[in-house]
Every structure is written in C-alpha cells, then in structure tokens.
Amino acid sequence: MSANETSRRPFIAGNWKMHKTAGEAAAYIARLKELLPSPLDADVAVAPTFVALPAALAAAQGSPIGIAAQNVFWEKSGAFTGEVSTAMLEDLGVTWVILGHSERRQYFGETDETVGRRLRAVLDGRMGPIVCVGERLEEREAGRTWEVLTAQLAGALDGVSPDEAGRLTLAYEPVWAIGTGRTATPEVAQEAHAFLRQELVKRFDKPIANSIRILYGGSVKPENAAGLLTLPDIDGALVGGASLEAEVFAKIIDFKGA
Ligand code: 13P
C-alpha cells in the first residue's frame, strides 16, 4: 500500500476563478449536494469569488462541501482598497484559501515573497491554506523545473514551523497545463509531486511531509482523474474548468467509482 492509501484522504477542490454569480453558486452547490457519492471518500471544496462566498456558505451548510476563498491579503485591516483580510473570511465561515495561484502570479504581480506573506497571515488564523506552485513552459523546457519549484516553496514556506506545516495543502499546477487541455502525463505529475514531497521531508521531517496533501491541478477532467489521483504522491486535485458544472465535478470527486 502506498502512503496516500494509508494516511492521506483525497482532497478534491474546484477553483471557479472569475465565474458564477452568487445565485449561480448557490444553485450549483444545491445540485452538487445531490450528486455527492455516498460514502464520500474525499474532502471536497469549491472556491467561488469573494462576492459569492456568503451565498455559497449558506447553500453548503450542513453538507460536507467546504468553501474556499481564491486569495486573501496579509494585513489585518487598513487603507488597502480592494483587499480582503483573513479575519473577514473567517468571520463568514470560510475554511480554505488558495494562495499563489499562477494566474495571481501572472496577471496580478504576485511573487514568491507575497505568497509567503499571505501564508503567514493565514497560518496566524484558522483557515487551511492551499499553496500553489508550478513552473511555466519555458522554465520546464529550459530544465529549470526543480529550481523554480524550490524557489516557490522557499518563498512560501520559509518561516513555517513544523507544527504549522500540518495545516498545509500544496497544489502542483504546471502553468503549461492550466486551461490548455494539456494535462501533465501521470509520470510527469508524479515525478514533480515526489520532488515536492522530498523538499517537504528536507524542510520538516518525513512524518510531516507524509501528512501534507499535494494536489495536482491543470486540465483535470473525469477522463484523466483516476489515472492521476491513484498515484502515490498525488493526493487530490485542484480543478478549474471541469469544476464549473456540478455533474462533471461530481464525476471527478467519484474518481474511485468511475
Ligand atoms: P484547469 O482545470 O481549467 O486547467 O485549471 C486548473 C487550475 O488553475 C485550478 O486552480
């Protein structure tokens, strides 16, 4: 038995990005509740936009569907127009928060350092951070994948204590696989996940590294989910496009039954 079969419960999260109004979010969650496999062998979450969080939380109440935010700012309050703090999300009942998504890095100036600051703020509160890392195509082609991942991990995780590490979820999202239909092959994905796990062993220790879930993200669909999610170091998925329809997302959640 591989380690993830013994100790890591799969985690399937849908990142809706800039999709769905509050009403659409509530209707989706009502439908997803009906479609969840029983028994449910995975943690499940969806990440609506900030403005749809209250409606999503109300719709998900009493269900196993967790609600994630797509980002958060590191300051507690103040003159930071357009930003949202961890306390504001916690007050709503948000349980997870995605940090350092490649679209934040690519379009909104996010850096390894700012991801680290956001992670610090989240760890000082109560939510579970989902920290995204992943190389761009030109970095992979230049043979720099491991160097990029190491730097991204350092930016995020320097200063994270072993006790705090148990609250982490990582997401490996190779940028060339996001929204492109070009999924990493199981071999490429497993190799990167194993690399990240080794980095976690070096940074913390083996039991801690083995307890941290590493999700794969990048064109995950019902057709390729089982092939990725049954690999030893892939503990779940962060799903973009294929999470936007409840029927399709439910099939990914039920990857074992597919
Ligand atoms: P796609 O599943 O649309 O490729 O997006 C992946 C992603 O960015 C999830 O955060």
PDB file of C-alpha atoms and ligand atoms in Angstrom:
ATOM      1  CA  MET A   1       0.000   0.000   0.000  1.00  0.00           C
ATOM      2  CA  SER A   2       1.291   3.426  -0.819  1.00  0.00           C
ATOM      3  CA  ALA A   3       1.413   6.166   1.786  1.00  0.00           C
ATOM      4  CA  ASN A   4      -1.576   8.053   0.421  1.00  0.00           C
ATOM      5  CA  GLU A   5      -3.767   4.984   0.652  1.00  0.00           C
ATOM      6  CA  THR A   6      -2.935   4.626   4.298  1.00  0.00           C
ATOM      7  CA  SER A   7      -2.852   8.166   5.579  1.00  0.00           C
ATOM      8  CA  ARG A   8      -3.934  10.912   3.208  1.00  0.00           C
ATOM      9  CA  ARG A   9      -7.606  11.405   2.464  1.00  0.00           C
ATOM     10  CA  PRO A  10      -8.107  12.640  -1.101  1.00  0.00           C
ATOM     11  CA  PHE A  11      -8.984  16.305  -1.424  1.00  0.00           C
ATOM     12  CA  ILE A  12     -10.880  17.486  -4.496  1.00  0.00           C
ATOM     13  CA  ALA A  13     -11.229  21.248  -4.789  1.00  0.00           C
ATOM     14  CA  GLY A  14     -12.866  23.266  -7.538  1.00  0.00           C
ATOM     15  CA  ASN A  15     -11.391  26.664  -8.333  1.00  0.00           C
ATOM     16  CA  TRP A  16     -14.151  28.613 -10.050  1.00  0.00           C
ATOM     17  CA  LYS A  17     -11.873  31.576 -10.833  1.00  0.00           C
ATOM     18  CA  MET A  18     -13.965  34.537 -12.096  1.00  0.00           C
ATOM     19  CA  HIS A  19     -17.109  32.515 -12.782  1.00  0.00           C
ATOM     20  CA  LYS A  20     -20.591  32.334 -11.228  1.00  0.00           C
ATOM     21  CA  THR A  21     -22.779  34.925  -9.569  1.00  0.00           C
ATOM     22  CA  ALA A  22     -23.962  34.378  -6.000  1.00  0.00           C
ATOM     23  CA  GLY A  23     -27.217  32.861  -7.277  1.00  0.00           C
ATOM     24  CA  GLU A  24     -25.387  30.528  -9.640  1.00  0.00           C
ATOM     25  CA  ALA A  25     -23.045  29.461  -6.855  1.00  0.00           C
ATOM     26  CA  ALA A  26     -25.973  28.559  -4.572  1.00  0.00           C
ATOM     27  CA  ALA A  27     -27.760  26.606  -7.313  1.00  0.00           C
ATOM     28  CA  TYR A  28     -24.576  24.694  -8.176  1.00  0.00           C
ATOM     29  CA  ILE A  29     -23.970  23.717  -4.560  1.00  0.00           C
ATOM     30  CA  ALA A  30     -27.570  22.565  -4.111  1.00  0.00           C
ATOM     31  CA  ARG A  31     -27.056  20.290  -7.130  1.00  0.00           C
ATOM     32  CA  LEU A  32     -23.617  19.069  -6.035  1.00  0.00           C
ATOM     33  CA  LYS A  33     -25.057  18.022  -2.678  1.00  0.00           C
ATOM     34  CA  GLU A  34     -27.449  15.691  -4.528  1.00  0.00           C
ATOM     35  CA  LEU A  35     -24.649  14.274  -6.637  1.00  0.00           C
ATOM     36  CA  LEU A  36     -22.027  13.572  -3.957  1.00  0.00           C
ATOM     37  CA  PRO A  37     -21.139   9.901  -3.804  1.00  0.00           C
ATOM     38  CA  SER A  38     -22.093   8.061  -0.660  1.00  0.00           C
ATOM     39  CA  PRO A  39     -19.981   7.147   1.187  1.00  0.00           C
ATOM     40  CA  LEU A  40     -17.821  10.147   0.373  1.00  0.00           C
ATOM     41  CA  ASP A  41     -14.162   9.118   0.371  1.00  0.00           C
ATOM     42  CA  ALA A  42     -12.716  12.591  -0.138  1.00  0.00           C
ATOM     43  CA  ASP A  43     -12.666  16.096   1.250  1.00  0.00           C
ATOM     44  CA  VAL A  44     -14.472  18.398  -1.160  1.00  0.00           C
ATOM     45  CA  ALA A  45     -14.336  22.167  -1.541  1.00  0.00           C
ATOM     46  CA  VAL A  46     -15.260  24.819  -4.065  1.00  0.00           C
ATOM     47  CA  ALA A  47     -13.747  28.277  -4.356  1.00  0.00           C
ATOM     48  CA  PRO A  48     -16.231  30.929  -5.515  1.00  0.00           C
ATOM     49  CA  THR A  49     -15.372  34.589  -5.944  1.00  0.00           C
ATOM     50  CA  PHE A  50     -15.364  36.730  -2.801  1.00  0.00           C
ATOM     51  CA  VAL A  51     -18.815  38.162  -3.516  1.00  0.00           C
ATOM     52  CA  ALA A  52     -20.390  34.705  -3.877  1.00  0.00           C
ATOM     53  CA  LEU A  53     -18.896  33.355  -0.636  1.00  0.00           C
ATOM     54  CA  PRO A  54     -21.878  34.153   1.646  1.00  0.00           C
ATOM     55  CA  ALA A  55     -24.382  32.524  -0.743  1.00  0.00           C
ATOM     56  CA  ALA A  56     -22.078  29.526  -1.209  1.00  0.00           C
ATOM     57  CA  LEU A  57     -21.610  29.100   2.533  1.00  0.00           C
ATOM     58  CA  ALA A  58     -25.355  29.259   3.152  1.00  0.00           C
ATOM     59  CA  ALA A  59     -26.004  26.696   0.418  1.00  0.00           C
ATOM     60  CA  ALA A  60     -23.290  24.353   1.689  1.00  0.00           C
ATOM     61  CA  GLN A  61     -24.371  24.457   5.312  1.00  0.00           C
ATOM     62  CA  GLY A  62     -24.819  21.013   6.833  1.00  0.00           C
ATOM     63  CA  SER A  63     -23.083  19.351   3.866  1.00  0.00           C
ATOM     64  CA  PRO A  64     -19.519  18.078   3.543  1.00  0.00           C
ATOM     65  CA  ILE A  65     -18.770  20.724   0.895  1.00  0.00           C
ATOM     66  CA  GLY A  66     -16.111  23.115   2.170  1.00  0.00           C
ATOM     67  CA  ILE A  67     -15.868  26.659   0.897  1.00  0.00           C
ATOM     68  CA  ALA A  68     -12.555  28.189  -0.134  1.00  0.00           C
ATOM     69  CA  ALA A  69     -11.553  31.731  -0.979  1.00  0.00           C
ATOM     70  CA  GLN A  70      -9.337  32.314  -4.005  1.00  0.00           C
ATOM     71  CA  ASN A  71      -6.951  34.695  -2.270  1.00  0.00           C
ATOM     72  CA  VAL A  72      -6.531  36.864   0.820  1.00  0.00           C
ATOM     73  CA  PHE A  73      -4.459  39.901   1.796  1.00  0.00           C
ATOM     74  CA  TRP A  74      -1.937  39.730   4.639  1.00  0.00           C
ATOM     75  CA  GLU A  75      -2.753  42.892   6.578  1.00  0.00           C
ATOM     76  CA  LYS A  76      -5.411  42.710   9.293  1.00  0.00           C
ATOM     77  CA  SER A  77      -7.241  45.901   8.224  1.00  0.00           C
ATOM     78  CA  GLY A  78      -6.439  49.373   6.952  1.00  0.00           C
ATOM     79  CA  ALA A  79      -6.288  51.538   3.865  1.00  0.00           C
ATOM     80  CA  PHE A  80      -5.922  48.744   1.279  1.00  0.00           C
ATOM     81  CA  THR A  81      -8.620  49.405  -1.284  1.00  0.00           C
ATOM     82  CA  GLY A  82      -9.997  46.262  -2.870  1.00  0.00           C
ATOM     83  CA  GLU A  83      -8.449  43.824  -0.404  1.00  0.00           C
ATOM     84  CA  VAL A  84      -9.956  41.273   1.991  1.00  0.00           C
ATOM     85  CA  SER A  85      -8.434  40.060   5.283  1.00  0.00           C
ATOM     86  CA  THR A  86      -8.245  36.612   6.868  1.00  0.00           C
ATOM     87  CA  ALA A  87     -10.495  37.758   9.743  1.00  0.00           C
ATOM     88  CA  MET A  88     -13.194  38.782   7.235  1.00  0.00           C
ATOM     89  CA  LEU A  89     -13.132  35.353   5.605  1.00  0.00           C
ATOM     90  CA  GLU A  90     -13.020  33.504   8.922  1.00  0.00           C
ATOM     91  CA  ASP A  91     -15.976  35.547  10.158  1.00  0.00           C
ATOM     92  CA  LEU A  92     -18.030  34.300   7.199  1.00  0.00           C
ATOM     93  CA  GLY A  93     -17.074  30.694   7.901  1.00  0.00           C
ATOM     94  CA  VAL A  94     -14.629  30.151   5.043  1.00  0.00           C
ATOM     95  CA  THR A  95     -12.392  27.157   5.814  1.00  0.00           C
ATOM     96  CA  TRP A  96      -9.838  27.082   2.970  1.00  0.00           C
ATOM     97  CA  VAL A  97      -7.945  29.684   0.998  1.00  0.00           C
ATOM     98  CA  ILE A  98      -5.994  29.290  -2.243  1.00  0.00           C
ATOM     99  CA  LEU A  99      -2.672  31.174  -2.258  1.00  0.00           C
ATOM    100  CA  GLY A 100      -0.220  31.919  -5.031  1.00  0.00           C
ATOM    101  CA  HIS A 101      -2.298  30.666  -7.931  1.00  0.00           C
ATOM    102  CA  SER A 102      -0.357  31.090 -11.171  1.00  0.00           C
ATOM    103  CA  GLU A 103      -2.997  33.489 -12.506  1.00  0.00           C
ATOM    104  CA  ARG A 104      -2.359  35.700  -9.487  1.00  0.00           C
ATOM    105  CA  ARG A 105       1.355  35.487 -10.210  1.00  0.00           C
ATOM    106  CA  GLN A 106       0.926  36.072 -13.951  1.00  0.00           C
ATOM    107  CA  TYR A 107      -1.693  38.848 -14.021  1.00  0.00           C
ATOM    108  CA  PHE A 108      -1.601  40.491 -10.589  1.00  0.00           C
ATOM    109  CA  GLY A 109       2.048  40.735  -9.696  1.00  0.00           C
ATOM    110  CA  GLU A 110       2.082  38.013  -7.054  1.00  0.00           C
ATOM    111  CA  THR A 111       5.606  36.895  -6.163  1.00  0.00           C
ATOM    112  CA  ASP A 112       7.098  34.134  -4.040  1.00  0.00           C
ATOM    113  CA  GLU A 113       7.571  36.737  -1.329  1.00  0.00           C
ATOM    114  CA  THR A 114       3.958  37.977  -1.338  1.00  0.00           C
ATOM    115  CA  VAL A 115       2.710  34.392  -1.299  1.00  0.00           C
ATOM    116  CA  GLY A 116       4.813  33.904   1.821  1.00  0.00           C
ATOM    117  CA  ARG A 117       3.275  36.941   3.484  1.00  0.00           C
ATOM    118  CA  ARG A 118      -0.245  35.753   2.708  1.00  0.00           C
ATOM    119  CA  LEU A 119       0.583  32.292   4.029  1.00  0.00           C
ATOM    120  CA  ARG A 120       1.885  33.772   7.276  1.00  0.00           C
ATOM    121  CA  ALA A 121      -1.393  35.686   7.756  1.00  0.00           C
ATOM    122  CA  VAL A 122      -3.458  32.549   7.073  1.00  0.00           C
ATOM    123  CA  LEU A 123      -1.404  30.401   9.447  1.00  0.00           C
ATOM    124  CA  ASP A 124      -1.811  33.036  12.143  1.00  0.00           C
ATOM    125  CA  GLY A 125      -5.563  32.479  11.806  1.00  0.00           C
ATOM    126  CA  ARG A 126      -7.755  29.418  11.442  1.00  0.00           C
ATOM    127  CA  MET A 127      -8.142  28.648   7.722  1.00  0.00           C
ATOM    128  CA  GLY A 128      -6.403  25.919   5.771  1.00  0.00           C
ATOM    129  CA  PRO A 129      -4.051  27.287   3.096  1.00  0.00           C
ATOM    130  CA  ILE A 130      -3.782  25.668  -0.339  1.00  0.00           C
ATOM    131  CA  VAL A 131      -0.435  26.906  -1.650  1.00  0.00           C
ATOM    132  CA  CYS A 132       0.019  26.701  -5.426  1.00  0.00           C
ATOM    133  CA  VAL A 133       3.351  26.148  -7.140  1.00  0.00           C
ATOM    134  CA  GLY A 134       4.223  25.247 -10.703  1.00  0.00           C
ATOM    135  CA  GLU A 135       6.651  26.014 -13.490  1.00  0.00           C
ATOM    136  CA  ARG A 136       5.968  27.785 -16.766  1.00  0.00           C
ATOM    137  CA  LEU A 137       6.541  26.030 -20.086  1.00  0.00           C
ATOM    138  CA  GLU A 138       9.762  27.874 -20.871  1.00  0.00           C
ATOM    139  CA  GLU A 139      11.088  27.016 -17.424  1.00  0.00           C
ATOM    140  CA  ARG A 140      10.330  23.324 -17.925  1.00  0.00           C
ATOM    141  CA  GLU A 141      11.872  23.363 -21.400  1.00  0.00           C
ATOM    142  CA  ALA A 142      14.998  25.064 -20.046  1.00  0.00           C
ATOM    143  CA  GLY A 143      15.370  22.290 -17.441  1.00  0.00           C
ATOM    144  CA  ARG A 144      14.624  24.687 -14.592  1.00  0.00           C
ATOM    145  CA  THR A 145      11.536  22.980 -13.126  1.00  0.00           C
ATOM    146  CA  TRP A 146      13.171  21.867  -9.858  1.00  0.00           C
ATOM    147  CA  GLU A 147      14.865  25.202  -9.337  1.00  0.00           C
ATOM    148  CA  VAL A 148      11.577  27.085  -9.842  1.00  0.00           C
ATOM    149  CA  LEU A 149       9.634  24.787  -7.523  1.00  0.00           C
ATOM    150  CA  THR A 150      12.340  25.043  -4.870  1.00  0.00           C
ATOM    151  CA  ALA A 151      12.255  28.852  -5.018  1.00  0.00           C
ATOM    152  CA  GLN A 152       8.461  28.932  -4.865  1.00  0.00           C
ATOM    153  CA  LEU A 153       8.487  26.626  -1.840  1.00  0.00           C
ATOM    154  CA  ALA A 154      11.143  28.727  -0.144  1.00  0.00           C
ATOM    155  CA  GLY A 155       9.154  31.935  -0.712  1.00  0.00           C
ATOM    156  CA  ALA A 156       6.059  30.380   0.782  1.00  0.00           C
ATOM    157  CA  LEU A 157       7.391  28.067   3.459  1.00  0.00           C
ATOM    158  CA  ASP A 158      10.445  29.762   4.969  1.00  0.00           C
ATOM    159  CA  GLY A 159       9.329  30.615   8.484  1.00  0.00           C
ATOM    160  CA  VAL A 160       6.622  27.936   8.641  1.00  0.00           C
ATOM    161  CA  SER A 161       7.104  25.816  11.759  1.00  0.00           C
ATOM    162  CA  PRO A 162       6.749  22.020  11.827  1.00  0.00           C
ATOM    163  CA  ASP A 163       3.568  22.427  13.906  1.00  0.00           C
ATOM    164  CA  GLU A 164       2.057  24.751  11.329  1.00  0.00           C
ATOM    165  CA  ALA A 165       3.118  22.537   8.441  1.00  0.00           C
ATOM    166  CA  GLY A 166       0.440  20.022   9.347  1.00  0.00           C
ATOM    167  CA  ARG A 167      -2.174  22.570   8.233  1.00  0.00           C
ATOM    168  CA  LEU A 168      -0.733  22.978   4.752  1.00  0.00           C
ATOM    169  CA  THR A 169      -2.060  21.720   1.465  1.00  0.00           C
ATOM    170  CA  LEU A 170       0.144  22.157  -1.609  1.00  0.00           C
ATOM    171  CA  ALA A 171      -1.085  22.264  -5.184  1.00  0.00           C
ATOM    172  CA  TYR A 172       1.271  21.476  -8.056  1.00  0.00           C
ATOM    173  CA  GLU A 173      -0.122  23.308 -11.061  1.00  0.00           C
ATOM    174  CA  PRO A 174       2.248  23.352 -14.033  1.00  0.00           C
ATOM    175  CA  VAL A 175       1.324  26.577 -15.798  1.00  0.00           C
ATOM    176  CA  TRP A 176       1.507  24.927 -19.224  1.00  0.00           C
ATOM    177  CA  ALA A 177      -1.292  22.542 -18.197  1.00  0.00           C
ATOM    178  CA  ILE A 178      -3.748  25.135 -16.870  1.00  0.00           C
ATOM    179  CA  GLY A 179      -6.740  25.745 -19.091  1.00  0.00           C
ATOM    180  CA  THR A 180      -4.864  24.323 -22.069  1.00  0.00           C
ATOM    181  CA  GLY A 181      -6.300  20.830 -22.189  1.00  0.00           C
ATOM    182  CA  ARG A 182      -2.701  19.686 -21.998  1.00  0.00           C
ATOM    183  CA  THR A 183      -2.620  17.621 -18.798  1.00  0.00           C
ATOM    184  CA  ALA A 184       0.697  16.530 -17.358  1.00  0.00           C
ATOM    185  CA  THR A 185       1.166  12.832 -18.003  1.00  0.00           C
ATOM    186  CA  PRO A 186       0.832  10.750 -14.850  1.00  0.00           C
ATOM    187  CA  GLU A 187       4.621  10.170 -14.971  1.00  0.00           C
ATOM    188  CA  VAL A 188       5.458  13.881 -15.186  1.00  0.00           C
ATOM    189  CA  ALA A 189       2.969  14.773 -12.459  1.00  0.00           C
ATOM    190  CA  GLN A 190       4.089  12.006 -10.100  1.00  0.00           C
ATOM    191  CA  GLU A 191       7.751  12.973 -10.610  1.00  0.00           C
ATOM    192  CA  ALA A 192       7.008  16.583  -9.621  1.00  0.00           C
ATOM    193  CA  HIS A 193       4.884  15.550  -6.652  1.00  0.00           C
ATOM    194  CA  ALA A 194       7.604  13.192  -5.415  1.00  0.00           C
ATOM    195  CA  PHE A 195      10.095  16.032  -5.758  1.00  0.00           C
ATOM    196  CA  LEU A 196       7.868  18.350  -3.716  1.00  0.00           C
ATOM    197  CA  ARG A 197       7.384  15.655  -1.088  1.00  0.00           C
ATOM    198  CA  GLN A 198      11.173  15.256  -0.783  1.00  0.00           C
ATOM    199  CA  GLU A 199      11.527  19.009  -0.350  1.00  0.00           C
ATOM    200  CA  LEU A 200       8.959  18.822   2.464  1.00  0.00           C
ATOM    201  CA  VAL A 201      10.947  15.997   4.081  1.00  0.00           C
ATOM    202  CA  LYS A 202      14.075  18.181   3.988  1.00  0.00           C
ATOM    203  CA  ARG A 203      12.222  21.195   5.348  1.00  0.00           C
ATOM    204  CA  PHE A 204      10.228  19.420   8.076  1.00  0.00           C
ATOM    205  CA  ASP A 205      10.515  15.667   8.573  1.00  0.00           C
ATOM    206  CA  LYS A 206       9.201  12.528   6.968  1.00  0.00           C
ATOM    207  CA  PRO A 207       6.036  12.058   9.052  1.00  0.00           C
ATOM    208  CA  ILE A 208       5.068  15.695   8.498  1.00  0.00           C
ATOM    209  CA  ALA A 209       5.869  15.519   4.783  1.00  0.00           C
ATOM    210  CA  ASN A 210       3.799  12.349   4.514  1.00  0.00           C
ATOM    211  CA  SER A 211       0.845  14.055   6.186  1.00  0.00           C
ATOM    212  CA  ILE A 212       0.731  17.030   3.780  1.00  0.00           C
ATOM    213  CA  ARG A 213      -1.591  16.637   0.822  1.00  0.00           C
ATOM    214  CA  ILE A 214      -0.232  17.635  -2.574  1.00  0.00           C
ATOM    215  CA  LEU A 215      -2.991  18.265  -5.126  1.00  0.00           C
ATOM    216  CA  TYR A 216      -2.475  18.220  -8.869  1.00  0.00           C
ATOM    217  CA  GLY A 217      -4.017  20.985 -10.978  1.00  0.00           C
ATOM    218  CA  GLY A 218      -4.054  21.509 -14.733  1.00  0.00           C
ATOM    219  CA  SER A 219      -6.782  20.249 -17.089  1.00  0.00           C
ATOM    220  CA  VAL A 220      -8.078  17.595 -14.690  1.00  0.00           C
ATOM    221  CA  LYS A 221     -11.232  16.017 -16.139  1.00  0.00           C
ATOM    222  CA  PRO A 222     -13.352  12.957 -15.323  1.00  0.00           C
ATOM    223  CA  GLU A 223     -11.462  11.049 -18.048  1.00  0.00           C
ATOM    224  CA  ASN A 224      -7.993  11.582 -16.582  1.00  0.00           C
ATOM    225  CA  ALA A 225      -8.756  11.952 -12.863  1.00  0.00           C
ATOM    226  CA  ALA A 226      -8.337   8.325 -11.803  1.00  0.00           C
ATOM    227  CA  GLY A 227      -5.032   7.977 -13.664  1.00  0.00           C
ATOM    228  CA  LEU A 228      -3.597  10.934 -11.755  1.00  0.00           C
ATOM    229  CA  LEU A 229      -5.265  10.584  -8.377  1.00  0.00           C
ATOM    230  CA  THR A 230      -4.219   6.997  -7.774  1.00  0.00           C
ATOM    231  CA  LEU A 231      -0.504   7.808  -7.997  1.00  0.00           C
ATOM    232  CA  PRO A 232       1.494   7.557  -4.761  1.00  0.00           C
ATOM    233  CA  ASP A 233       2.200  11.273  -4.239  1.00  0.00           C
ATOM    234  CA  ILE A 234      -0.931  12.791  -5.801  1.00  0.00           C
ATOM    235  CA  ASP A 235      -3.461  13.312  -3.052  1.00  0.00           C
ATOM    236  CA  GLY A 236      -6.197  15.174  -4.822  1.00  0.00           C
ATOM    237  CA  ALA A 237      -6.977  17.716  -7.497  1.00  0.00           C
ATOM    238  CA  LEU A 238      -7.429  21.442  -7.864  1.00  0.00           C
ATOM    239  CA  VAL A 239      -9.857  21.616 -10.759  1.00  0.00           C
ATOM    240  CA  GLY A 240     -10.598  24.708 -12.843  1.00  0.00           C
ATOM    241  CA  GLY A 241     -12.767  24.396 -15.956  1.00  0.00           C
ATOM    242  CA  ALA A 242     -14.113  20.931 -15.161  1.00  0.00           C
ATOM    243  CA  SER A 243     -15.369  22.116 -11.763  1.00  0.00           C
ATOM    244  CA  LEU A 244     -17.817  24.608 -13.280  1.00  0.00           C
ATOM    245  CA  GLU A 245     -20.572  22.063 -13.861  1.00  0.00           C
ATOM    246  CA  ALA A 246     -21.712  20.114 -10.824  1.00  0.00           C
ATOM    247  CA  GLU A 247     -22.277  16.930 -12.862  1.00  0.00           C
ATOM    248  CA  VAL A 248     -18.736  16.963 -14.226  1.00  0.00           C
ATOM    249  CA  PHE A 249     -17.117  17.885 -10.918  1.00  0.00           C
ATOM    250  CA  ALA A 250     -19.067  15.120  -9.133  1.00  0.00           C
ATOM    251  CA  LYS A 251     -17.542  12.576 -11.526  1.00  0.00           C
ATOM    252  CA  ILE A 252     -14.055  13.748 -10.549  1.00  0.00           C
ATOM    253  CA  ILE A 253     -14.970  13.521  -6.853  1.00  0.00           C
ATOM    254  CA  ASP A 254     -16.096   9.953  -7.522  1.00  0.00           C
ATOM    255  CA  PHE A 255     -12.866   9.063  -9.382  1.00  0.00           C
ATOM    256  CA  LYS A 256     -12.593   5.769  -7.488  1.00  0.00           C
ATOM    257  CA  GLY A 257     -16.016   4.676  -8.617  1.00  0.00           C
ATOM    258  CA  ALA A 258     -15.532   5.757 -12.234  1.00  0.00           C
TER     259      ALA A 258
HETATM  260  P1  13P B   1      -7.976  23.996 -15.404  1.00  0.00           P
HETATM  261  O1  13P B   1      -8.512  22.769 -14.697  1.00  0.00           O
HETATM  262  O2  13P B   1      -9.056  24.786 -16.096  1.00  0.00           O
HETATM  263  O3  13P B   1      -6.817  23.672 -16.272  1.00  0.00           O
HETATM  264  O4  13P B   1      -7.433  24.975 -14.257  1.00  0.00           O
HETATM  265  C1  13P B   1      -6.599  24.470 -13.276  1.00  0.00           C
HETATM  266  C2  13P B   1      -6.434  25.488 -12.218  1.00  0.00           C
HETATM  267  O5  13P B   1      -5.858  26.534 -12.443  1.00  0.00           O
HETATM  268  C3  13P B   1      -7.007  25.212 -10.896  1.00  0.00           C
HETATM  269  O6  13P B   1      -6.593  26.137  -9.952  1.00  0.00           O
END
